[in-house]
Amino acid sequence: MSKNLDRQLVPKAGARAHHWSTVLVRIGAGVLLLLALAAIVSQLNLHRNLHRLDARMLSGPADGSANALVAELADVAAKGSGKLVNVPSAGSFENVERLRAARGSCDTAFALAQDGEIDAQGGLELIGRLAKSDSVFLLAKNGDTIAGAAALAHAKIGVGLEGSASARLAQQVFGLPDLAALGVDLRHVATPDAVAMAKDGRLDAALVVVDEDAPWLGQTLRAGELQIVGLAHADVIARRIPHLRTGRIGAGQFDVVHMIPNEDKRVLRLETLVLGNGCAGRSATLDLMTVLSRRFPDFIRHNKETANTTGLPLASAARGFFDQEGPELADEYVPWLVDVMPPANWAYILMAVSLLFNAMGFGHRFRLWRIDAARVKLEAELGALFGPTTTLGDIARATPEEAAHAHDTPAHRARIEEIVRELEELAARSRRQSLSVLVPMGQEMAYRYQEGVVYETLAVLRDFLRRTRPV
């Protein structure tokens, strides 16, 4: 007997060796698992790239600044694994029409346009406004000698093709009541032709909307072929046409040695807008905005600090991007999720689910309370029948003679039988409600407790009724 105990309590040397070998195997497996996890994590790229950007963007004429700008944006996108296709066009007005028409096919998602060209009811949305605006230049051979608007009376001015952004702007400016009285003759010719005709005198001036850093503009001014007409009262015009701003071309900006222009020139300016038609997903839109903020470091600041006067609704993705000064956390790491629904909507859904579960929990607790209250009420009635200090054990231990003597009236027995029926119904109700969807997982045991107490009482009362049954 003692030898058997010795064999059971003292392990053999082989068993000890097997135990330690098992421990070492488990430690080795744990170390290998940690190394494997470390290798996997080291390969993860938690840096957000732009691979979800795969879209076409309408720009402008192939030799224009808008086209060159979108080409730059496409290069920035490509460096971040994104794809932005530069789609040439006739200009801003055509971009708006083509972008609106593409809402059905979604072959094009974005476009550049100048402020003032967009119908706010056309189903387009604003992605952002570029801080670098296009300037409105009035170029003439004797531009430095034109001192005010009165000198333009009956002048022949080339304003671009009919329907173009420059032509529409010229009609707005020279259509103002006091300027309309000048009788300016607006000629609808292509911008390059208008500039050439202004050079040889066939036109008195050419109105062009262009980036002030456009190479051809600097070459033309440095060659002395044309000069900038300064609009001394440009701020008055801009005040009457909401989408216009004013700017300054500094003296010597195009040639500081020969001072071209020879003095500061006031010009009108138009903001360049980035538009969307709703075809691009949220993550693709945010990738484009990331490209814009990389190309224009003040892109976010400009859009936060200046009012949106375009009349277009700001894209929901853009609003969050500007508020957070970049992609939100969910946009950064789970872009596939926010493509299904914006983060704010997910927050509302989580709140709704939380409220739903709270309401379900309240319903569960209320029903459980009602079961407990009904049970306690029946127990109180038993106390009134058997005595306030009588326990179930007392009832169970009572001899038939004691029970019959204490409760020999038919009314007492009838009431006990009624309490038994009510307890049976209460037990069935507890079981039924414990299976309800209102009951949180694991909370059904509270109902089981109620059922246990009820069945214990039922067992005592049924036995009592059996023992006191009249012969």
Tab-separated table of C-alpha atoms in Angstrom:
chain	number	residue	atom	x	y	z
A	1	MET	CA	0.000	0.000	0.000
A	2	SER	CA	2.804	2.412	0.970
A	3	LYS	CA	4.768	1.436	-2.138
A	4	ASN	CA	1.772	2.297	-4.326
A	5	LEU	CA	1.472	5.673	-2.583
A	6	ASP	CA	5.185	6.217	-3.123
A	7	ARG	CA	4.815	5.492	-6.838
A	8	GLN	CA	1.899	7.892	-7.108
A	9	LEU	CA	3.489	10.770	-5.169
A	10	VAL	CA	7.080	10.598	-6.455
A	11	PRO	CA	7.303	10.887	-10.264
A	12	LYS	CA	9.798	8.791	-12.137
A	13	ALA	CA	12.892	10.366	-13.632
A	14	GLY	CA	11.527	9.678	-17.139
A	15	ALA	CA	8.299	11.468	-16.317
A	16	ARG	CA	10.229	14.504	-15.075
A	17	ALA	CA	12.260	14.579	-18.265
A	18	HIS	CA	9.097	14.320	-20.384
A	19	HIS	CA	7.566	17.189	-18.409
A	20	TRP	CA	10.524	19.475	-19.026
A	21	SER	CA	10.704	18.553	-22.704
A	22	THR	CA	7.018	19.493	-23.043
A	23	VAL	CA	7.647	22.848	-21.342
A	24	LEU	CA	10.601	23.574	-23.632
A	25	VAL	CA	8.545	22.671	-26.729
A	26	ARG	CA	5.813	25.046	-25.652
A	27	ILE	CA	8.275	27.858	-24.951
A	28	GLY	CA	9.911	27.284	-28.343
A	29	ALA	CA	6.531	27.333	-30.102
A	30	GLY	CA	5.656	30.578	-28.313
A	31	VAL	CA	8.937	32.197	-29.342
A	32	LEU	CA	8.460	31.091	-32.976
A	33	LEU	CA	4.912	32.512	-32.959
A	34	LEU	CA	6.159	35.855	-31.625
A	35	LEU	CA	8.900	35.953	-34.277
A	36	ALA	CA	6.367	35.186	-36.997
A	37	LEU	CA	4.078	37.972	-35.759
A	38	ALA	CA	7.017	40.382	-35.634
A	39	ALA	CA	7.937	39.476	-39.227
A	40	ILE	CA	4.358	40.060	-40.398
A	41	VAL	CA	4.046	43.404	-38.579
A	42	SER	CA	7.390	44.567	-39.972
A	43	GLN	CA	6.001	44.105	-43.481
A	44	LEU	CA	2.841	46.103	-42.812
A	45	ASN	CA	2.710	49.555	-44.369
A	46	LEU	CA	0.690	51.723	-42.010
A	47	HIS	CA	1.427	54.730	-44.208
A	48	ARG	CA	-1.644	55.724	-46.216
A	49	ASN	CA	-1.042	55.760	-49.968
A	50	LEU	CA	-3.288	57.000	-52.759
A	51	HIS	CA	-4.032	53.709	-54.504
A	52	ARG	CA	-7.803	54.240	-54.253
A	53	LEU	CA	-7.583	57.297	-56.499
A	54	ASP	CA	-8.344	56.130	-60.039
A	55	ALA	CA	-10.275	58.877	-61.801
A	56	ARG	CA	-10.389	61.228	-64.788
A	57	MET	CA	-10.217	64.996	-64.346
A	58	LEU	CA	-11.234	67.624	-66.898
A	59	SER	CA	-8.646	70.408	-67.161
A	60	GLY	CA	-8.577	72.828	-70.124
A	61	PRO	CA	-6.852	73.510	-73.459
A	62	ALA	CA	-3.676	71.499	-74.000
A	63	ASP	CA	-1.506	74.627	-73.989
A	64	GLY	CA	-3.239	76.241	-71.005
A	65	SER	CA	-2.355	76.584	-67.343
A	66	ALA	CA	-5.288	74.414	-66.194
A	67	ASN	CA	-4.037	71.512	-68.279
A	68	ALA	CA	-0.514	71.953	-66.910
A	69	LEU	CA	-1.898	72.051	-63.365
A	70	VAL	CA	-3.800	68.767	-63.708
A	71	ALA	CA	-0.684	67.215	-65.258
A	72	GLU	CA	1.228	68.211	-62.099
A	73	LEU	CA	-1.522	66.743	-59.905
A	74	ALA	CA	-1.361	63.516	-61.904
A	75	ASP	CA	2.387	63.293	-61.231
A	76	VAL	CA	1.856	63.823	-57.490
A	77	ALA	CA	-0.861	61.134	-57.473
A	78	ALA	CA	1.379	58.681	-59.335
A	79	LYS	CA	4.098	59.066	-56.692
A	80	GLY	CA	1.544	57.921	-54.102
A	81	SER	CA	0.334	54.933	-56.185
A	82	GLY	CA	-2.727	56.853	-57.377
A	83	LYS	CA	-3.985	57.428	-60.908
A	84	LEU	CA	-5.387	60.745	-62.123
A	85	VAL	CA	-6.009	61.007	-65.860
A	86	ASN	CA	-5.709	64.502	-67.346
A	87	VAL	CA	-8.603	65.079	-69.787
A	88	PRO	CA	-8.100	68.177	-72.016
A	89	SER	CA	-11.124	70.341	-72.796
A	90	ALA	CA	-12.105	73.661	-74.315
A	91	GLY	CA	-12.203	75.310	-70.916
A	92	SER	CA	-14.136	75.952	-67.758
A	93	PHE	CA	-17.642	76.163	-69.211
A	94	GLU	CA	-17.243	72.906	-71.134
A	95	ASN	CA	-15.818	71.225	-68.022
A	96	VAL	CA	-18.949	72.017	-66.049
A	97	GLU	CA	-21.250	70.695	-68.751
A	98	ARG	CA	-19.237	67.526	-69.355
A	99	LEU	CA	-18.873	66.799	-65.634
A	100	ARG	CA	-22.619	67.163	-65.145
A	101	ALA	CA	-23.329	64.912	-68.154
A	102	ALA	CA	-20.928	62.262	-66.781
A	103	ARG	CA	-23.066	61.677	-63.691
A	104	GLY	CA	-24.806	58.842	-65.528
A	105	SER	CA	-21.781	57.023	-66.933
A	106	CYS	CA	-19.316	58.089	-64.203
A	107	ASP	CA	-16.458	57.959	-66.701
A	108	THR	CA	-15.260	61.321	-65.351
A	109	ALA	CA	-15.403	62.283	-61.676
A	110	PHE	CA	-13.582	65.623	-61.268
A	111	ALA	CA	-12.996	68.885	-63.101
A	112	LEU	CA	-11.406	72.297	-62.753
A	113	ALA	CA	-13.637	75.325	-63.257
A	114	GLN	CA	-13.517	79.022	-62.623
A	115	ASP	CA	-15.837	80.473	-60.033
A	116	GLY	CA	-19.022	81.913	-61.476
A	117	GLU	CA	-19.381	79.249	-64.171
A	118	ILE	CA	-21.495	76.800	-62.207
A	119	ASP	CA	-25.225	76.418	-61.810
A	120	ALA	CA	-25.740	75.528	-58.147
A	121	GLN	CA	-28.737	73.365	-59.081
A	122	GLY	CA	-26.785	71.173	-61.477
A	123	GLY	CA	-25.994	68.313	-59.111
A	124	LEU	CA	-22.276	69.119	-58.738
A	125	GLU	CA	-20.379	69.494	-55.466
A	126	LEU	CA	-17.392	71.515	-54.387
A	127	ILE	CA	-14.239	69.600	-53.519
A	128	GLY	CA	-12.142	72.675	-52.765
A	129	ARG	CA	-10.904	76.066	-53.944
A	130	LEU	CA	-7.330	76.710	-54.954
A	131	ALA	CA	-5.602	79.604	-53.233
A	132	LYS	CA	-3.807	80.406	-56.496
A	133	SER	CA	-6.412	82.203	-58.624
A	134	ASP	CA	-6.465	83.022	-62.311
A	135	SER	CA	-6.123	86.717	-63.092
A	136	VAL	CA	-8.189	88.734	-65.554
A	137	PHE	CA	-5.781	90.680	-67.786
A	138	LEU	CA	-6.800	93.398	-70.181
A	139	LEU	CA	-3.889	93.647	-72.625
A	140	ALA	CA	-3.397	96.549	-75.013
A	141	LYS	CA	-0.512	98.097	-76.978
A	142	ASN	CA	-0.813	101.299	-74.959
A	143	GLY	CA	-2.047	99.729	-71.739
A	144	ASP	CA	0.141	101.921	-69.497
A	145	THR	CA	-1.564	105.065	-70.819
A	146	ILE	CA	-5.119	103.890	-70.138
A	147	ALA	CA	-5.910	105.524	-66.812
A	148	GLY	CA	-9.552	104.621	-66.246
A	149	ALA	CA	-12.608	102.868	-67.595
A	150	ALA	CA	-13.662	105.942	-69.587
A	151	ALA	CA	-10.690	105.438	-71.921
A	152	LEU	CA	-12.279	102.146	-73.078
A	153	ALA	CA	-15.314	103.839	-74.614
A	154	HIS	CA	-16.243	102.179	-77.937
A	155	ALA	CA	-13.095	100.032	-77.762
A	156	LYS	CA	-12.964	96.756	-79.701
A	157	ILE	CA	-11.987	94.062	-77.212
A	158	GLY	CA	-11.383	90.379	-77.993
A	159	VAL	CA	-12.892	88.260	-75.225
A	160	GLY	CA	-12.534	84.653	-76.357
A	161	LEU	CA	-14.956	82.305	-78.057
A	162	GLU	CA	-18.634	82.706	-77.332
A	163	GLY	CA	-19.590	80.693	-74.253
A	164	SER	CA	-16.028	80.598	-72.925
A	165	ALA	CA	-15.259	81.681	-69.375
A	166	SER	CA	-13.508	84.862	-70.501
A	167	ALA	CA	-16.396	85.797	-72.821
A	168	ARG	CA	-18.986	85.240	-70.114
A	169	LEU	CA	-16.940	87.275	-67.639
A	170	ALA	CA	-16.547	90.127	-70.139
A	171	GLN	CA	-20.310	90.207	-70.640
A	172	GLN	CA	-20.832	90.365	-66.866
A	173	VAL	CA	-18.279	93.154	-66.347
A	174	PHE	CA	-19.185	95.332	-69.312
A	175	GLY	CA	-22.842	94.594	-68.746
A	176	LEU	CA	-22.815	96.546	-65.475
A	177	PRO	CA	-25.065	99.630	-65.863
A	178	ASP	CA	-22.329	102.296	-65.761
A	179	LEU	CA	-19.869	100.282	-67.900
A	180	ALA	CA	-22.552	99.349	-70.437
A	181	ALA	CA	-22.818	103.037	-71.311
A	182	LEU	CA	-19.265	102.923	-72.688
A	183	GLY	CA	-20.494	101.013	-75.742
A	184	VAL	CA	-17.579	98.560	-75.705
A	185	ASP	CA	-17.561	96.256	-78.760
A	186	LEU	CA	-16.925	92.707	-77.530
A	187	ARG	CA	-15.483	90.454	-80.239
A	188	HIS	CA	-15.792	86.665	-79.844
A	189	VAL	CA	-12.497	85.312	-81.136
A	190	ALA	CA	-10.220	82.646	-79.662
A	191	THR	CA	-7.823	83.958	-77.020
A	192	PRO	CA	-4.595	83.385	-79.069
A	193	ASP	CA	-6.177	85.187	-82.035
A	194	ALA	CA	-7.412	88.015	-79.802
A	195	VAL	CA	-3.888	88.526	-78.439
A	196	ALA	CA	-2.418	88.508	-81.977
A	197	MET	CA	-5.045	90.991	-83.202
A	198	ALA	CA	-4.366	93.297	-80.235
A	199	LYS	CA	-0.673	93.212	-81.131
A	200	ASP	CA	-1.222	94.297	-84.749
A	201	GLY	CA	-3.908	96.855	-83.911
A	202	ARG	CA	-6.958	95.084	-85.326
A	203	LEU	CA	-8.326	95.062	-81.757
A	204	ASP	CA	-7.884	97.733	-79.139
A	205	ALA	CA	-7.396	95.161	-76.354
A	206	ALA	CA	-7.672	91.478	-75.493
A	207	LEU	CA	-9.285	90.221	-72.295
A	208	VAL	CA	-7.730	86.964	-71.107
A	209	VAL	CA	-8.230	84.882	-67.970
A	210	VAL	CA	-4.911	83.205	-67.237
A	211	ASP	CA	-2.449	82.256	-64.520
A	212	GLU	CA	-0.152	85.226	-64.015
A	213	ASP	CA	2.820	82.831	-64.210
A	214	ALA	CA	1.856	81.575	-67.672
A	215	PRO	CA	5.082	81.620	-69.789
A	216	TRP	CA	3.487	83.154	-72.894
A	217	LEU	CA	2.171	86.101	-70.860
A	218	GLY	CA	5.601	86.969	-69.514
A	219	GLN	CA	7.174	86.626	-72.962
A	220	THR	CA	4.544	88.903	-74.514
A	221	LEU	CA	4.965	91.607	-71.862
A	222	ARG	CA	8.785	91.464	-71.869
A	223	ALA	CA	8.779	91.801	-75.662
A	224	GLY	CA	6.892	95.093	-75.256
A	225	GLU	CA	4.183	93.962	-77.674
A	226	LEU	CA	1.367	94.489	-75.169
A	227	GLN	CA	0.916	96.146	-71.789
A	228	ILE	CA	-1.387	95.513	-68.864
A	229	VAL	CA	-4.312	97.867	-68.474
A	230	GLY	CA	-4.586	98.629	-64.759
A	231	LEU	CA	-8.116	98.686	-63.387
A	232	ALA	CA	-7.842	101.369	-60.743
A	233	HIS	CA	-11.350	100.694	-59.494
A	234	ALA	CA	-11.255	96.896	-59.724
A	235	ASP	CA	-12.574	96.595	-56.161
A	236	VAL	CA	-15.784	98.405	-57.191
A	237	ILE	CA	-16.370	95.888	-59.981
A	238	ALA	CA	-15.572	92.915	-57.717
A	239	ARG	CA	-18.053	94.211	-55.156
A	240	ARG	CA	-20.841	94.028	-57.729
A	241	ILE	CA	-19.973	90.570	-59.052
A	242	PRO	CA	-19.747	88.231	-56.009
A	243	HIS	CA	-17.415	85.585	-57.458
A	244	LEU	CA	-14.731	88.112	-58.410
A	245	ARG	CA	-11.784	89.072	-56.230
A	246	THR	CA	-9.100	91.698	-56.700
A	247	GLY	CA	-5.361	91.340	-56.825
A	248	ARG	CA	-2.164	93.237	-57.520
A	249	ILE	CA	0.494	92.713	-60.144
A	250	GLY	CA	3.577	94.286	-58.611
A	251	ALA	CA	5.783	96.712	-60.513
A	252	GLY	CA	8.637	94.777	-62.145
A	253	GLN	CA	6.977	91.380	-61.605
A	254	PHE	CA	7.738	90.247	-65.167
A	255	ASP	CA	11.075	92.064	-65.508
A	256	VAL	CA	12.578	93.713	-62.453
A	257	VAL	CA	15.396	95.323	-64.471
A	258	HIS	CA	13.226	97.018	-67.087
A	259	MET	CA	10.329	97.395	-64.633
A	260	ILE	CA	7.597	95.506	-66.474
A	261	PRO	CA	5.002	96.564	-65.568
A	262	ASN	CA	6.218	100.035	-64.723
A	263	GLU	CA	3.837	100.360	-61.752
A	264	ASP	CA	1.525	98.255	-59.633
A	265	LYS	CA	-1.519	97.107	-61.607
A	266	ARG	CA	-4.868	96.248	-60.071
A	267	VAL	CA	-6.531	93.237	-61.704
A	268	LEU	CA	-9.608	91.113	-61.172
A	269	ARG	CA	-9.167	87.522	-60.064
A	270	LEU	CA	-11.235	84.370	-60.332
A	271	GLU	CA	-10.856	81.447	-57.945
A	272	THR	CA	-10.180	78.065	-59.490
A	273	LEU	CA	-12.588	75.432	-58.191
A	274	VAL	CA	-12.178	71.683	-57.994
A	275	LEU	CA	-15.551	70.095	-58.678
A	276	GLY	CA	-16.973	66.592	-58.337
A	277	ASN	CA	-20.162	64.984	-59.595
A	278	GLY	CA	-20.577	62.410	-56.837
A	279	CYS	CA	-19.207	59.503	-58.892
A	280	ALA	CA	-15.980	59.097	-56.910
A	281	GLY	CA	-16.084	57.265	-53.601
A	282	ARG	CA	-15.187	58.947	-50.344
A	283	SER	CA	-11.668	57.507	-50.203
A	284	ALA	CA	-10.939	58.521	-53.828
A	285	THR	CA	-12.134	62.067	-53.080
A	286	LEU	CA	-9.946	62.229	-49.987
A	287	ASP	CA	-6.972	60.955	-52.002
A	288	LEU	CA	-7.506	63.764	-54.522
A	289	MET	CA	-7.648	66.297	-51.676
A	290	THR	CA	-4.421	64.851	-50.305
A	291	VAL	CA	-2.847	65.391	-53.734
A	292	LEU	CA	-4.124	68.994	-53.765
A	293	SER	CA	-2.765	69.687	-50.271
A	294	ARG	CA	0.647	68.285	-51.292
A	295	ARG	CA	0.730	70.470	-54.394
A	296	PHE	CA	-0.665	73.526	-52.594
A	297	PRO	CA	0.472	73.551	-48.935
A	298	ASP	CA	-2.026	76.322	-48.090
A	299	PHE	CA	-4.973	74.455	-49.661
A	300	ILE	CA	-6.543	73.485	-46.310
A	301	ARG	CA	-5.942	76.856	-44.682
A	302	HIS	CA	-7.408	78.764	-47.626
A	303	ASN	CA	-10.588	76.684	-47.640
A	304	LYS	CA	-11.001	76.937	-43.855
A	305	GLU	CA	-10.451	80.685	-43.656
A	306	THR	CA	-12.461	81.905	-46.671
A	307	ALA	CA	-16.209	81.606	-47.109
A	308	ASN	CA	-17.705	79.338	-49.763
A	309	THR	CA	-19.567	81.804	-51.991
A	310	THR	CA	-19.910	79.461	-54.973
A	311	GLY	CA	-23.434	78.345	-54.077
A	312	LEU	CA	-22.307	74.718	-54.423
A	313	PRO	CA	-22.626	72.258	-51.541
A	314	LEU	CA	-19.311	71.207	-50.054
A	315	ALA	CA	-18.684	67.469	-50.462
A	316	SER	CA	-19.101	65.604	-47.181
A	317	ALA	CA	-15.610	64.131	-47.508
A	318	ALA	CA	-14.177	67.623	-48.053
A	319	ARG	CA	-15.911	69.026	-44.971
A	320	GLY	CA	-14.309	66.427	-42.706
A	321	PHE	CA	-10.940	66.822	-44.444
A	322	PHE	CA	-10.870	70.579	-43.797
A	323	ASP	CA	-12.179	70.284	-40.223
A	324	GLN	CA	-9.575	67.651	-39.300
A	325	GLU	CA	-6.883	69.271	-41.492
A	326	GLY	CA	-6.401	65.947	-43.228
A	327	PRO	CA	-8.023	62.499	-43.401
A	328	GLU	CA	-9.839	61.323	-40.299
A	329	LEU	CA	-8.551	58.263	-38.444
A	330	ALA	CA	-11.091	55.953	-40.079
A	331	ASP	CA	-10.272	57.412	-43.516
A	332	GLU	CA	-6.607	56.796	-42.827
A	333	TYR	CA	-6.721	53.135	-41.845
A	334	VAL	CA	-10.091	51.668	-42.934
A	335	PRO	CA	-10.951	53.543	-46.158
A	336	TRP	CA	-12.942	50.536	-47.442
A	337	LEU	CA	-15.282	50.942	-44.466
A	338	VAL	CA	-15.915	54.669	-44.884
A	339	ASP	CA	-16.578	54.094	-48.584
A	340	VAL	CA	-19.684	52.229	-47.450
A	341	MET	CA	-20.720	55.034	-45.100
A	342	PRO	CA	-19.064	58.222	-43.740
A	343	PRO	CA	-17.596	58.026	-40.218
A	344	ALA	CA	-20.283	60.342	-38.798
A	345	ASN	CA	-23.005	57.972	-40.007
A	346	TRP	CA	-21.221	55.014	-38.434
A	347	ALA	CA	-21.155	56.951	-35.169
A	348	TYR	CA	-24.910	57.517	-35.400
A	349	ILE	CA	-25.476	53.825	-36.103
A	350	LEU	CA	-23.332	52.806	-33.129
A	351	MET	CA	-25.254	55.266	-30.975
A	352	ALA	CA	-28.558	53.855	-32.223
A	353	VAL	CA	-27.401	50.295	-31.546
A	354	SER	CA	-26.270	51.321	-28.067
A	355	LEU	CA	-29.637	52.939	-27.382
A	356	LEU	CA	-31.396	49.832	-28.713
A	357	PHE	CA	-29.448	47.531	-26.401
A	358	ASN	CA	-30.047	49.859	-23.473
A	359	ALA	CA	-33.776	49.823	-24.238
A	360	MET	CA	-33.702	46.020	-24.516
A	361	GLY	CA	-31.860	45.804	-21.192
A	362	PHE	CA	-34.428	48.081	-19.572
A	363	GLY	CA	-37.246	45.933	-20.956
A	364	HIS	CA	-35.555	42.803	-19.630
A	365	ARG	CA	-35.045	44.272	-16.153
A	366	PHE	CA	-38.611	45.585	-16.028
A	367	ARG	CA	-40.099	42.173	-16.896
A	368	LEU	CA	-37.823	40.416	-14.415
A	369	TRP	CA	-38.902	42.902	-11.738
A	370	ARG	CA	-42.563	42.209	-12.482
A	371	ILE	CA	-42.001	38.447	-12.113
A	372	ASP	CA	-40.206	38.956	-8.814
A	373	ALA	CA	-42.911	41.342	-7.577
A	374	ALA	CA	-45.654	38.805	-8.447
A	375	ARG	CA	-43.770	36.038	-6.630
A	376	VAL	CA	-43.257	38.162	-3.518
A	377	LYS	CA	-46.940	39.069	-3.496
A	378	LEU	CA	-47.951	35.403	-3.550
A	379	GLU	CA	-45.455	34.628	-0.790
A	380	ALA	CA	-46.994	37.422	1.285
A	381	GLU	CA	-50.406	35.797	0.844
A	382	LEU	CA	-48.950	32.499	2.032
A	383	GLY	CA	-47.653	34.342	5.103
A	384	ALA	CA	-51.144	35.600	5.764
A	385	LEU	CA	-52.537	32.054	5.481
A	386	PHE	CA	-49.867	30.162	7.450
A	387	GLY	CA	-48.587	32.924	9.719
A	388	PRO	CA	-46.025	35.652	9.114
A	389	THR	CA	-43.100	33.711	10.584
A	390	THR	CA	-43.916	30.383	8.929
A	391	THR	CA	-41.308	29.148	6.442
A	392	LEU	CA	-41.559	26.607	3.644
A	393	GLY	CA	-39.637	24.209	5.866
A	394	ASP	CA	-42.291	24.584	8.575
A	395	ILE	CA	-45.022	23.802	6.064
A	396	ALA	CA	-43.131	20.793	4.730
A	397	ARG	CA	-42.490	19.380	8.220
A	398	ALA	CA	-46.038	19.816	9.497
A	399	THR	CA	-47.780	16.490	10.246
A	400	PRO	CA	-51.073	15.826	8.494
A	401	GLU	CA	-52.909	16.279	11.792
A	402	GLU	CA	-51.210	19.650	12.483
A	403	ALA	CA	-51.814	20.844	8.943
A	404	ALA	CA	-55.450	19.745	8.878
A	405	HIS	CA	-56.127	21.295	12.296
A	406	ALA	CA	-54.586	24.637	11.335
A	407	HIS	CA	-56.160	24.839	7.876
A	408	ASP	CA	-59.303	22.828	7.977
A	409	THR	CA	-61.526	25.494	6.404
A	410	PRO	CA	-62.510	25.056	2.716
A	411	ALA	CA	-61.724	28.735	2.038
A	412	HIS	CA	-58.113	28.315	3.155
A	413	ARG	CA	-57.627	25.248	1.011
A	414	ALA	CA	-59.263	26.895	-2.011
A	415	ARG	CA	-56.960	29.906	-1.675
A	416	ILE	CA	-53.864	27.684	-1.435
A	417	GLU	CA	-54.956	25.831	-4.580
A	418	GLU	CA	-55.429	29.182	-6.338
A	419	ILE	CA	-51.935	30.272	-5.264
A	420	VAL	CA	-50.545	27.024	-6.708
A	421	ARG	CA	-52.183	27.760	-10.061
A	422	GLU	CA	-50.842	31.341	-10.047
A	423	LEU	CA	-47.343	30.084	-9.215
A	424	GLU	CA	-47.508	27.596	-12.101
A	425	GLU	CA	-48.519	30.395	-14.466
A	426	LEU	CA	-45.711	32.568	-13.079
A	427	ALA	CA	-43.137	29.790	-13.654
A	428	ALA	CA	-44.353	29.343	-17.249
A	429	ARG	CA	-44.216	33.119	-17.787
A	430	SER	CA	-40.649	33.260	-16.412
A	431	ARG	CA	-39.514	30.462	-18.757
A	432	ARG	CA	-41.189	32.112	-21.757
A	433	GLN	CA	-39.693	35.531	-21.081
A	434	SER	CA	-36.234	34.068	-20.420
A	435	LEU	CA	-36.180	33.011	-24.085
A	436	SER	CA	-37.010	36.533	-25.331
A	437	VAL	CA	-34.582	38.540	-27.494
A	438	LEU	CA	-34.782	41.265	-24.862
A	439	VAL	CA	-32.713	39.149	-22.494
A	440	PRO	CA	-28.968	39.915	-22.834
A	441	MET	CA	-26.700	36.945	-23.302
A	442	GLY	CA	-26.005	35.282	-19.931
A	443	GLN	CA	-28.787	37.104	-18.085
A	444	GLU	CA	-31.294	34.266	-18.445
A	445	MET	CA	-29.963	32.796	-15.186
A	446	ALA	CA	-31.885	35.466	-13.275
A	447	TYR	CA	-35.094	33.934	-14.669
A	448	ARG	CA	-33.840	30.476	-13.776
A	449	TYR	CA	-33.409	31.654	-10.190
A	450	GLN	CA	-37.008	32.900	-10.123
A	451	GLU	CA	-38.199	29.598	-11.571
A	452	GLY	CA	-36.204	27.651	-8.951
A	453	VAL	CA	-37.774	29.598	-6.070
A	454	VAL	CA	-41.269	29.202	-7.580
A	455	TYR	CA	-40.868	25.449	-8.130
A	456	GLU	CA	-39.546	24.987	-4.605
A	457	THR	CA	-42.653	26.705	-3.231
A	458	LEU	CA	-44.879	24.675	-5.563
A	459	ALA	CA	-43.353	21.405	-4.367
A	460	VAL	CA	-44.057	22.260	-0.714
A	461	LEU	CA	-47.611	23.452	-1.387
A	462	ARG	CA	-48.524	20.472	-3.590
A	463	ASP	CA	-47.248	18.112	-0.898
A	464	PHE	CA	-49.188	20.057	1.718
A	465	LEU	CA	-52.398	19.776	-0.303
A	466	ARG	CA	-51.835	16.092	-0.838
A	467	ARG	CA	-51.295	15.441	2.882
A	468	THR	CA	-54.335	17.463	3.904
A	469	ARG	CA	-56.680	16.087	1.273
A	470	PRO	CA	-60.013	15.221	2.940
A	471	VAL	CA	-60.692	11.497	3.195
